[in-house]
PDB file of C-alpha atoms and ligand atoms in Angstrom:
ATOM      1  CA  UNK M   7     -17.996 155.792  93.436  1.00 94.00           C
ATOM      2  CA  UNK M   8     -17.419 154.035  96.571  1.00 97.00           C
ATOM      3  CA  UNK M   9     -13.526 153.482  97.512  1.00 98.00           C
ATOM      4  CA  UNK M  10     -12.670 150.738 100.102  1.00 98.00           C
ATOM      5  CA  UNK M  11      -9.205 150.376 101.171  1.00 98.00           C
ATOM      6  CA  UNK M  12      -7.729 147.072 102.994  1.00 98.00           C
ATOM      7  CA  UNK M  13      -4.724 145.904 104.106  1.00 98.00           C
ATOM      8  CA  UNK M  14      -3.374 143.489 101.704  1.00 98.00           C
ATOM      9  CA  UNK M  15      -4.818 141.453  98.844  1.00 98.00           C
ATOM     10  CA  UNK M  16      -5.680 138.943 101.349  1.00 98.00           C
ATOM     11  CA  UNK M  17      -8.443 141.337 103.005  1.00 98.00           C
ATOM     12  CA  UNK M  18      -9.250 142.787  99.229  1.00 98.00           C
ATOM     13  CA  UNK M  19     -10.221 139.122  98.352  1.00 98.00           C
ATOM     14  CA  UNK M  20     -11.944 138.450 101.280  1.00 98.00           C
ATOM     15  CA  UNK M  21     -13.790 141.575 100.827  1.00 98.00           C
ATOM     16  CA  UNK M  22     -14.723 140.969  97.576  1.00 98.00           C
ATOM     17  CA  UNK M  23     -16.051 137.782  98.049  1.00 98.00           C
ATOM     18  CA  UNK M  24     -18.261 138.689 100.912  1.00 98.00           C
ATOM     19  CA  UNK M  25     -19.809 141.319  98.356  1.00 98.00           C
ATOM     20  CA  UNK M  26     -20.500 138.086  96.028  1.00 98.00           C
ATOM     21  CA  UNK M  27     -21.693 135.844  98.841  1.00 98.00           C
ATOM     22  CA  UNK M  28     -24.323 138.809  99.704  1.00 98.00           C
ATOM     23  CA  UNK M  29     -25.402 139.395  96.182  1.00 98.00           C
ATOM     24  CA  UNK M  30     -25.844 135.832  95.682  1.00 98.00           C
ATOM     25  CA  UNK M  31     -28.174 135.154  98.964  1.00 98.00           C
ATOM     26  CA  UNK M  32     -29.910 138.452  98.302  1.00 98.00           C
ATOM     27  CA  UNK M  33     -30.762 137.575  94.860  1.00 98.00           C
ATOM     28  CA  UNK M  34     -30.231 133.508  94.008  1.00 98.00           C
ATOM     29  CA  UNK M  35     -30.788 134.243  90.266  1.00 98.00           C
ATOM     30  CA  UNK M  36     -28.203 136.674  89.598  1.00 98.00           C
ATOM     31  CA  UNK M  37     -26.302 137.626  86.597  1.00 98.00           C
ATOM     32  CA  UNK M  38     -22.793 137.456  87.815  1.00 98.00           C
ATOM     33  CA  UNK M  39     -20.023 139.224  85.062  1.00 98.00           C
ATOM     34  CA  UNK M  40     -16.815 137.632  85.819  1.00 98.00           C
ATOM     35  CA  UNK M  41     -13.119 138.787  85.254  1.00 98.00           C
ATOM     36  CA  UNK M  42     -10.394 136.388  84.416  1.00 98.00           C
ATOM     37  CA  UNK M  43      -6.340 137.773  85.462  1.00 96.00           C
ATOM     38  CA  UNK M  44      -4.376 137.368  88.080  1.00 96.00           C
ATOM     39  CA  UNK M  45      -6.259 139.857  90.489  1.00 98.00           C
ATOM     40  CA  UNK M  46      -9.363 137.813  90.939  1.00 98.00           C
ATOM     41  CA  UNK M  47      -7.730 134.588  91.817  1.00 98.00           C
ATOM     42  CA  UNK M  48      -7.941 135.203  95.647  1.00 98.00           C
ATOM     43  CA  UNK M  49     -11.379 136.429  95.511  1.00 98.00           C
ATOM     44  CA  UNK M  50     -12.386 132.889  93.605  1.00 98.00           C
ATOM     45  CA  UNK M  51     -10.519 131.070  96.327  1.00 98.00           C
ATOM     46  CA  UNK M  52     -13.017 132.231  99.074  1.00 98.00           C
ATOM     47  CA  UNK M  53     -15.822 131.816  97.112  1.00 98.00           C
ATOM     48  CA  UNK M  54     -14.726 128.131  96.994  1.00 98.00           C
ATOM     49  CA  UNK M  55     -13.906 127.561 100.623  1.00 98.00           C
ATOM     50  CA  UNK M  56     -17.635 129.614 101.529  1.00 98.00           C
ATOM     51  CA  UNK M  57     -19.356 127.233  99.458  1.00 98.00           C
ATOM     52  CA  UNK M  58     -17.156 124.102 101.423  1.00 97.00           C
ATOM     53  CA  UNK M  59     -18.484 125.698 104.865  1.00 98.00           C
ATOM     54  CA  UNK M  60     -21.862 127.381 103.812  1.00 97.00           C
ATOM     55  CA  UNK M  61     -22.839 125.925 100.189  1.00 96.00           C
ATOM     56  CA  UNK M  62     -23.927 129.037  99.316  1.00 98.00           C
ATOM     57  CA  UNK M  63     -26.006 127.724  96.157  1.00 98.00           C
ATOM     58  CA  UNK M  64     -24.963 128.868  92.542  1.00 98.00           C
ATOM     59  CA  UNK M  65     -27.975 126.811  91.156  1.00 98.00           C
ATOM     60  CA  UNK M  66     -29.787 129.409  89.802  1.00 98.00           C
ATOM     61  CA  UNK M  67     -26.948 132.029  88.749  1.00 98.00           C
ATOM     62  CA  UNK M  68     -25.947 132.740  85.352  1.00 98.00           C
ATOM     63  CA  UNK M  69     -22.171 133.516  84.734  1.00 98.00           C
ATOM     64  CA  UNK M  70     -21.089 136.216  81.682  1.00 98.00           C
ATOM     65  CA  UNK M  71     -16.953 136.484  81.682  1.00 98.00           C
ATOM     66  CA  UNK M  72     -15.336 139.674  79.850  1.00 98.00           C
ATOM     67  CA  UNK M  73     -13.004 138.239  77.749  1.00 97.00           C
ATOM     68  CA  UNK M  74     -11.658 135.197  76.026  1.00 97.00           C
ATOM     69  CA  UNK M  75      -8.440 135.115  73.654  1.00 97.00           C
ATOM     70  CA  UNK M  76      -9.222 134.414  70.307  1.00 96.00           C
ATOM     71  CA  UNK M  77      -7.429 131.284  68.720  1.00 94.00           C
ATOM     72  CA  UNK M  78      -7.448 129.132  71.607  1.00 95.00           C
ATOM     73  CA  UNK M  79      -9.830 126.243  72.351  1.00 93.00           C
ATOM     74  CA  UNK M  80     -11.687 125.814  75.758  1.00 92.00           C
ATOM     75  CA  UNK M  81      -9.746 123.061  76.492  1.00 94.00           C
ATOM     76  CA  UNK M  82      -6.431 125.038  76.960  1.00 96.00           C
ATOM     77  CA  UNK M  83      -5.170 125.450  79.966  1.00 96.00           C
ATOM     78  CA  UNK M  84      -4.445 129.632  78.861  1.00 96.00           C
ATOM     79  CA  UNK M  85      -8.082 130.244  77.960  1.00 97.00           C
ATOM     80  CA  UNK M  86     -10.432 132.327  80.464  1.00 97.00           C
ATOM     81  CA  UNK M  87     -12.603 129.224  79.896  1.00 97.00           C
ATOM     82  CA  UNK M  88     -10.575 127.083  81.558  1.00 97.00           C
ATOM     83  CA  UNK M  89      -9.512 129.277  84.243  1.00 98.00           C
ATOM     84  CA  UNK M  90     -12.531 130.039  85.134  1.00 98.00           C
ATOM     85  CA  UNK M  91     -13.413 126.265  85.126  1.00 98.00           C
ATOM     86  CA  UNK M  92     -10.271 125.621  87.496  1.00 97.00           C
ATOM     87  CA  UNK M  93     -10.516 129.032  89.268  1.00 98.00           C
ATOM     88  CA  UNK M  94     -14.536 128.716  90.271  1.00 98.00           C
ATOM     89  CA  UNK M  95     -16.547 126.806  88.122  1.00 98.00           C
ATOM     90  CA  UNK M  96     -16.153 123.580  89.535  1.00 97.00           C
ATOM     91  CA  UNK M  97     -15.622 124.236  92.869  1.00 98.00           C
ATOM     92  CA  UNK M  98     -19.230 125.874  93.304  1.00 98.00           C
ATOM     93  CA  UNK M  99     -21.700 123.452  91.518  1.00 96.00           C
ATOM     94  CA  UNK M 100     -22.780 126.075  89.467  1.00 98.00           C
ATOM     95  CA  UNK M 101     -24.806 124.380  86.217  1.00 98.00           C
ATOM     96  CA  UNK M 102     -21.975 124.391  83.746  1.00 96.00           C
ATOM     97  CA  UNK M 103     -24.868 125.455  80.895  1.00 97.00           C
ATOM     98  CA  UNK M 104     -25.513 128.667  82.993  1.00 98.00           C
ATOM     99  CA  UNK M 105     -22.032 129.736  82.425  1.00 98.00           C
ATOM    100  CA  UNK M 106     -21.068 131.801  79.383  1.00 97.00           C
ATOM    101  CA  UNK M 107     -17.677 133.397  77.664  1.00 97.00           C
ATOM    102  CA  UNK M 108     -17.483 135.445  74.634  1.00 95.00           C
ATOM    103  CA  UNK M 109     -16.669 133.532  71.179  1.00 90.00           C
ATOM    104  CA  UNK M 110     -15.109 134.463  68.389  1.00 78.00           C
ATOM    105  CA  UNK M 111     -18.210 134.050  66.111  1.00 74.00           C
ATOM    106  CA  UNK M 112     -20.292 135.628  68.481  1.00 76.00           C
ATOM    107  CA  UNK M 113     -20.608 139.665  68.984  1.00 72.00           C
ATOM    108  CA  UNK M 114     -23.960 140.438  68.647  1.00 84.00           C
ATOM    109  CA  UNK M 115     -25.025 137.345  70.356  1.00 93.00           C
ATOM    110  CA  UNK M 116     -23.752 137.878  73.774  1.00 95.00           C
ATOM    111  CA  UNK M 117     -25.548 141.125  73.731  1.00 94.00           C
ATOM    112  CA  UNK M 118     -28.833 139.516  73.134  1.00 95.00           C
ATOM    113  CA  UNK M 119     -27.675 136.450  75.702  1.00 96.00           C
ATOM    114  CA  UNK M 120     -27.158 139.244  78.558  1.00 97.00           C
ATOM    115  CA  UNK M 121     -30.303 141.056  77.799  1.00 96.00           C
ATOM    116  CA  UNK M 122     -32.240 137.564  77.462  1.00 97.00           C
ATOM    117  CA  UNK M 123     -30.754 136.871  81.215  1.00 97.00           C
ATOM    118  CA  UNK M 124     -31.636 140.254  82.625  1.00 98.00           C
ATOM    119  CA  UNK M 125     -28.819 142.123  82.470  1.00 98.00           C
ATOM    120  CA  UNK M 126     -25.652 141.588  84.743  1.00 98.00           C
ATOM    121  CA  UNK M 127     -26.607 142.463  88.594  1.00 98.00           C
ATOM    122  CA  UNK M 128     -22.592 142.912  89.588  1.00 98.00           C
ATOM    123  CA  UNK M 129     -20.004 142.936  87.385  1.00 98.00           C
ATOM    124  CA  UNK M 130     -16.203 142.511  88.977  1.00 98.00           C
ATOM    125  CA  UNK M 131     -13.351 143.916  87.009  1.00 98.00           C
ATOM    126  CA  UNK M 132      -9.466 144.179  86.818  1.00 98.00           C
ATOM    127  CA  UNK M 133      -7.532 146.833  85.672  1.00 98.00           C
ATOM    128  CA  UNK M 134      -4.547 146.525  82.995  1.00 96.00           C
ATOM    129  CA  UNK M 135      -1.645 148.830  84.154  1.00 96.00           C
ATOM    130  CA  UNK M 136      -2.716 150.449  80.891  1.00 95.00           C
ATOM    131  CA  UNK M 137      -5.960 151.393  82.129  1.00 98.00           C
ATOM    132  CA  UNK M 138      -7.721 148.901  80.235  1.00 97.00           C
ATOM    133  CA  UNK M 139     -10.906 147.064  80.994  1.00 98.00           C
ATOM    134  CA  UNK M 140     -11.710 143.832  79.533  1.00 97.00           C
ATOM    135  CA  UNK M 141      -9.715 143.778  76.891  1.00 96.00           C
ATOM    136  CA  UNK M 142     -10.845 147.120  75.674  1.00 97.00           C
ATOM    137  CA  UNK M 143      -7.816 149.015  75.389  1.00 95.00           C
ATOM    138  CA  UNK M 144      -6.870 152.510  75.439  1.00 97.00           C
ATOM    139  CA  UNK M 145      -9.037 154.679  72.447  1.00 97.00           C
ATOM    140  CA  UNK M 146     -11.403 152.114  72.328  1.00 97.00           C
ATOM    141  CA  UNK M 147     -15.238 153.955  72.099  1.00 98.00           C
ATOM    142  CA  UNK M 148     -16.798 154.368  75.138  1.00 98.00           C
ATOM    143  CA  UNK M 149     -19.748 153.394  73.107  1.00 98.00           C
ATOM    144  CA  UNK M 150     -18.089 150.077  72.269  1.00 97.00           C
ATOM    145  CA  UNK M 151     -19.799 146.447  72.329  1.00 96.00           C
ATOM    146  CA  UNK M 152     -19.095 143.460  72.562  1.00 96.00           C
ATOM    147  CA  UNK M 153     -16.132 142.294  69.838  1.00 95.00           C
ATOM    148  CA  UNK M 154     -13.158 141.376  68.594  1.00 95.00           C
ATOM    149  CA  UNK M 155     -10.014 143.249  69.851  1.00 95.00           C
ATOM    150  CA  UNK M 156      -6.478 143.806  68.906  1.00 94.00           C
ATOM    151  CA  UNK M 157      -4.229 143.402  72.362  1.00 95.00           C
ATOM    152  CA  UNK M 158      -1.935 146.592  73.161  1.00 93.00           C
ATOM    153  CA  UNK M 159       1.853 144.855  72.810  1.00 95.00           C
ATOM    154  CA  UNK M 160       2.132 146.201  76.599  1.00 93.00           C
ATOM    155  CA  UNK M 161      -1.003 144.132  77.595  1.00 93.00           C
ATOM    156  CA  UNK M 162       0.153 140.948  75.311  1.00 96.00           C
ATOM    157  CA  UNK M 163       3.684 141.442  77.613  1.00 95.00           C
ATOM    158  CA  UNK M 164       1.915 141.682  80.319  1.00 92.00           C
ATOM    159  CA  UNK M 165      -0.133 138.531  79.906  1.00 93.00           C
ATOM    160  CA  UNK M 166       3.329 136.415  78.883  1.00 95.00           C
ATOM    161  CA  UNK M 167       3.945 135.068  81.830  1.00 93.00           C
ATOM    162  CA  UNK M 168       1.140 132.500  81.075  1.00 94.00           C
ATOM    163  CA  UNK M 169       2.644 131.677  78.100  1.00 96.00           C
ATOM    164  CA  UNK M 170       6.221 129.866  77.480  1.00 94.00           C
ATOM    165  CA  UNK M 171       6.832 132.520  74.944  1.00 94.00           C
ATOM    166  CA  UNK M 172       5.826 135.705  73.879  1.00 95.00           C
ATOM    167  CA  UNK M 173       5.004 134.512  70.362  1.00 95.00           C
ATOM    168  CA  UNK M 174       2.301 131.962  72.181  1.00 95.00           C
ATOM    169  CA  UNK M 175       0.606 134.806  73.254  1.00 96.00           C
ATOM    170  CA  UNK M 176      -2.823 135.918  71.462  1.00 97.00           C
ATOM    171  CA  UNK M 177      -2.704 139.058  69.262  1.00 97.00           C
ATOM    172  CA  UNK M 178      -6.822 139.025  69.750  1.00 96.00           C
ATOM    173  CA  UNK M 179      -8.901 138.720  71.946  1.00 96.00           C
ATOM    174  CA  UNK M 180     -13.285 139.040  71.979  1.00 97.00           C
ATOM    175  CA  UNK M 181     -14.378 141.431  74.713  1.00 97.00           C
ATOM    176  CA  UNK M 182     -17.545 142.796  76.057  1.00 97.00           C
ATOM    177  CA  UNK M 183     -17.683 146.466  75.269  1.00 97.00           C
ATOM    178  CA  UNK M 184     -17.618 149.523  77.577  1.00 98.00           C
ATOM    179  CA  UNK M 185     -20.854 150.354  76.897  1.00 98.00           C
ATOM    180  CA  UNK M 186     -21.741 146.474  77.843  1.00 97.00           C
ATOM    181  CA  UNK M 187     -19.872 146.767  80.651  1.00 98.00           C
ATOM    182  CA  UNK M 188     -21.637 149.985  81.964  1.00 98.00           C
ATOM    183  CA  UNK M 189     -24.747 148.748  81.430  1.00 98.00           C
ATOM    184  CA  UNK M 190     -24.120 146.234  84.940  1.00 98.00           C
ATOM    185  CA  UNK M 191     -26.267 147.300  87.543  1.00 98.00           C
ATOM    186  CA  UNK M 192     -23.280 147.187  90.155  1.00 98.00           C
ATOM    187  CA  UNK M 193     -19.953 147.218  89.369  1.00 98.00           C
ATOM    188  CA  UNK M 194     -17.146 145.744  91.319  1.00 98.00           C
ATOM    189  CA  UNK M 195     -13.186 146.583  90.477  1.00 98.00           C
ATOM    190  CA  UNK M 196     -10.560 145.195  91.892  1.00 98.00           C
ATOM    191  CA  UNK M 197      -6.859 146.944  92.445  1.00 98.00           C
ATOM    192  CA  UNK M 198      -4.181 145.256  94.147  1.00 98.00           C
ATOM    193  CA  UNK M 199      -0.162 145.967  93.684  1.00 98.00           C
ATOM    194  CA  UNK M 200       2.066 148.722  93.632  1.00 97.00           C
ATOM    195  CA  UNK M 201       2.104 148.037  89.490  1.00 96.00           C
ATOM    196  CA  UNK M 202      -1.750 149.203  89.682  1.00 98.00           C
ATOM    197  CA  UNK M 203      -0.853 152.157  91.783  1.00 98.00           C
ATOM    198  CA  UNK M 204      -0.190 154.733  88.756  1.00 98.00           C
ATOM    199  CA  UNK M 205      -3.035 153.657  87.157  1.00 98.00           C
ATOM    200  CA  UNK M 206      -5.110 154.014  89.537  1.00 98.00           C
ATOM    201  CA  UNK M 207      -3.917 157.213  90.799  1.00 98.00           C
ATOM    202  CA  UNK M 208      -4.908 158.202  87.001  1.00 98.00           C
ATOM    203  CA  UNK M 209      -8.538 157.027  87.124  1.00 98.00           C
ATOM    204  CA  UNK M 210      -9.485 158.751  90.298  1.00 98.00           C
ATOM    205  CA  UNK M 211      -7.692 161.964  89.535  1.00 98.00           C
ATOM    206  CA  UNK M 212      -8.250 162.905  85.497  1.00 98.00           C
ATOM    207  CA  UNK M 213     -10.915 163.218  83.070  1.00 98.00           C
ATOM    208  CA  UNK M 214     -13.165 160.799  81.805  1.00 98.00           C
ATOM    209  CA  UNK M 215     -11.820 160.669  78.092  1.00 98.00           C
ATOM    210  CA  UNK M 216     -11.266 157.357  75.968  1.00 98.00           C
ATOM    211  CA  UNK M 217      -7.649 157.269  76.249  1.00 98.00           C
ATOM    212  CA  UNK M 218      -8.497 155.928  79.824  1.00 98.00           C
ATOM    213  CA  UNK M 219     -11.061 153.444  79.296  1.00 98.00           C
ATOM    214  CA  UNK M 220     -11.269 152.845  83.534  1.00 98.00           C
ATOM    215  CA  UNK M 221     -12.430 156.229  83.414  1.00 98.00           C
ATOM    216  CA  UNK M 222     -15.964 156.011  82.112  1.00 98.00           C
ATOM    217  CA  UNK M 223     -16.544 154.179  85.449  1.00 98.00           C
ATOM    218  CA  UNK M 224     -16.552 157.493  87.397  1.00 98.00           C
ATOM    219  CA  UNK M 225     -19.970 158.224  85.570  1.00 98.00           C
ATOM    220  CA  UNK M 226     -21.679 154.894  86.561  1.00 98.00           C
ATOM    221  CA  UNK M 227     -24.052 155.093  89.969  1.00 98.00           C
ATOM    222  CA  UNK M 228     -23.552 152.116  91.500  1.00 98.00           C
ATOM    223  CA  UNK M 229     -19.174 151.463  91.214  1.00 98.00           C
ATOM    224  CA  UNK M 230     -17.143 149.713  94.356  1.00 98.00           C
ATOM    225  CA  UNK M 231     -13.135 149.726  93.946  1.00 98.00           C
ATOM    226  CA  UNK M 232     -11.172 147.822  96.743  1.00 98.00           C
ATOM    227  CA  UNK M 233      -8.093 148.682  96.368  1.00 98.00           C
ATOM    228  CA  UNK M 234      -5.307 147.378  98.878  1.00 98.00           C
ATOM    229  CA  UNK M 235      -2.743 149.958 100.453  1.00 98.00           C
ATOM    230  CA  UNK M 236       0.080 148.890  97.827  1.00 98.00           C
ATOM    231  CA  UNK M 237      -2.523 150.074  94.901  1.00 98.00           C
ATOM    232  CA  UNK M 238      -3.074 152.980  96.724  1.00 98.00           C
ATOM    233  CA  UNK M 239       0.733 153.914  97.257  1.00 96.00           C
ATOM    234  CA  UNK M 240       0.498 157.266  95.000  1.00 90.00           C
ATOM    235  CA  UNK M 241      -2.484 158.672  96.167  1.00 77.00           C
TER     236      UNK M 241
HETATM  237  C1  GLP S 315      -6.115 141.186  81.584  1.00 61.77           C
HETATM  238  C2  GLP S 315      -7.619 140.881  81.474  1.00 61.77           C
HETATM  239  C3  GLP S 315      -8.437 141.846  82.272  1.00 61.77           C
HETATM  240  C4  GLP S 315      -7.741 142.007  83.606  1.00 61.77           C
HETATM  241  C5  GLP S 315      -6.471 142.771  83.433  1.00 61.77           C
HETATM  242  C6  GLP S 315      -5.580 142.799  84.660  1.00 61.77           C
HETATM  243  O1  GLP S 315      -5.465 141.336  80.390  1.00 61.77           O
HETATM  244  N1  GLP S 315      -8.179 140.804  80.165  1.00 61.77           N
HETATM  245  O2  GLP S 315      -9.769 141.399  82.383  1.00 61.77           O
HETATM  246  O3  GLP S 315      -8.568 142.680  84.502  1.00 61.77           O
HETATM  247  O4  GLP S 315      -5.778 142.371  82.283  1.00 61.77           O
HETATM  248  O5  GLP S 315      -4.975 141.578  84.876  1.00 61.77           O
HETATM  249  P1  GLP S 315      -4.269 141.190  86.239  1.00 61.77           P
HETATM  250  O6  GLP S 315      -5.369 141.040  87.236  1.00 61.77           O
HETATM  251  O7  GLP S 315      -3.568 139.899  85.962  1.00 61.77           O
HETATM  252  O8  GLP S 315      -3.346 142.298  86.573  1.00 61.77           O
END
């Protein structure tokens, strides 16, 4: 596992996006897995403003996101499908086709989808405060694929804020697995914030065990955390 520290979540985005941006030229028909939250947010922005200087091209990548709450269409503005829309999407004249988010009806499907595309060539994550990746939350089977998830109360509270109430917010969600998620050939996660600093202090220091699911990632060759100094307060 390869730690990079930087400054601030400025210099994490930036960072993160320049990992993209090389992927991207390197290989023009990757498999990009994509993570919705407030974390990634910056790194989307300078994807946006490379393509406006450098139109990196997106023509031939494919796009598989984590997550999606269940119950909500892709028209509203709380789904993953629209923020990704209003986050990236459009921005990068990427084919809207060659984009994908898990569906409710779908489990097996989005297996088959990423092993029809390849496989995912870099995968960027978040990290709940609970540990949690994707949605899968802590106890779920490393072994896990892709499905439909109860949300942790503490992960529903900490997702209210994009909600007007807490009632509005999504007791399910549909999730790629761990096991999915290991399968990436790269893997890129994200930590910003002192909130992410216990957590994170937590992955790097105990045992891989289920009750962490951030763990499993210490047993995966090819991981990258940037972490900015406030997320890595505690170490
Ligand atoms: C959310 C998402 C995750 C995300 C994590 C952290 O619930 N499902 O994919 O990585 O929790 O979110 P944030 O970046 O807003 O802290």
């Amino acid at each position: 596992m390869k730690l990079i520290e930087t400054a601030n979540y400025e210099t994490m985005s930036q960072k993160a996006a320049a990992l993209v941006i090389q992927q991207v030229k390197s290989k023009p028909n990757t498999v990009l897995g994509l993570a919705t939250g407030g974390t990634p947010v910056g790194m989307y922005q300078y994807l946006k403003e490379d393509y406006e200087q450098n139109q990196t091209s997106y023509q031939n990548v494919h796009t598989v996101n984590l997550d999606e709450y269940v119950g909500l269409s892709k028209e509203d503005p709380k789904s993953y499908a629209y923020y990704m829309k209003n986050h990236l999407f459009k921005h990068i004249h990427i084919p809207i086709e060659q984009t994908f988010l898990p569906a409710e009806e779908q489990g097996d499907k989005y297996e088959e989808l990423i092993a029809s595309l390849g496989g995912i060539d870099l995968q960027i994550l978040g990290i709940g405060e609970n540990g949690h990746i994707g949605f899968n939350e802590p106890g779920t089977p490393f072994a896990s694929k892709t499905g439909i998830v109860q949300l942790a109360e503490s992960t529903r509270e900490a997702n209210a804020r994009y909600f007007s109430s807490m009632n509005e917010v999504p007791t399910h969600a549909i999730s790629m697995g761990i096991s999915t998620i290991m399968q990436s050939k790269n893997i890129l996660l994200l930590v910003s914030g002192s909130k992410k600093a216990e957590i994170l202090y937590r992955v790097l220091t105990e045992d891989v065990d289920e009750s962490l699911p951030a763990s499993i990632l210490k047993t995966h060759p090819n991981v990258t955390i940037i972490a900015d100094q406030d997320a890595l307060s505690v170490l």
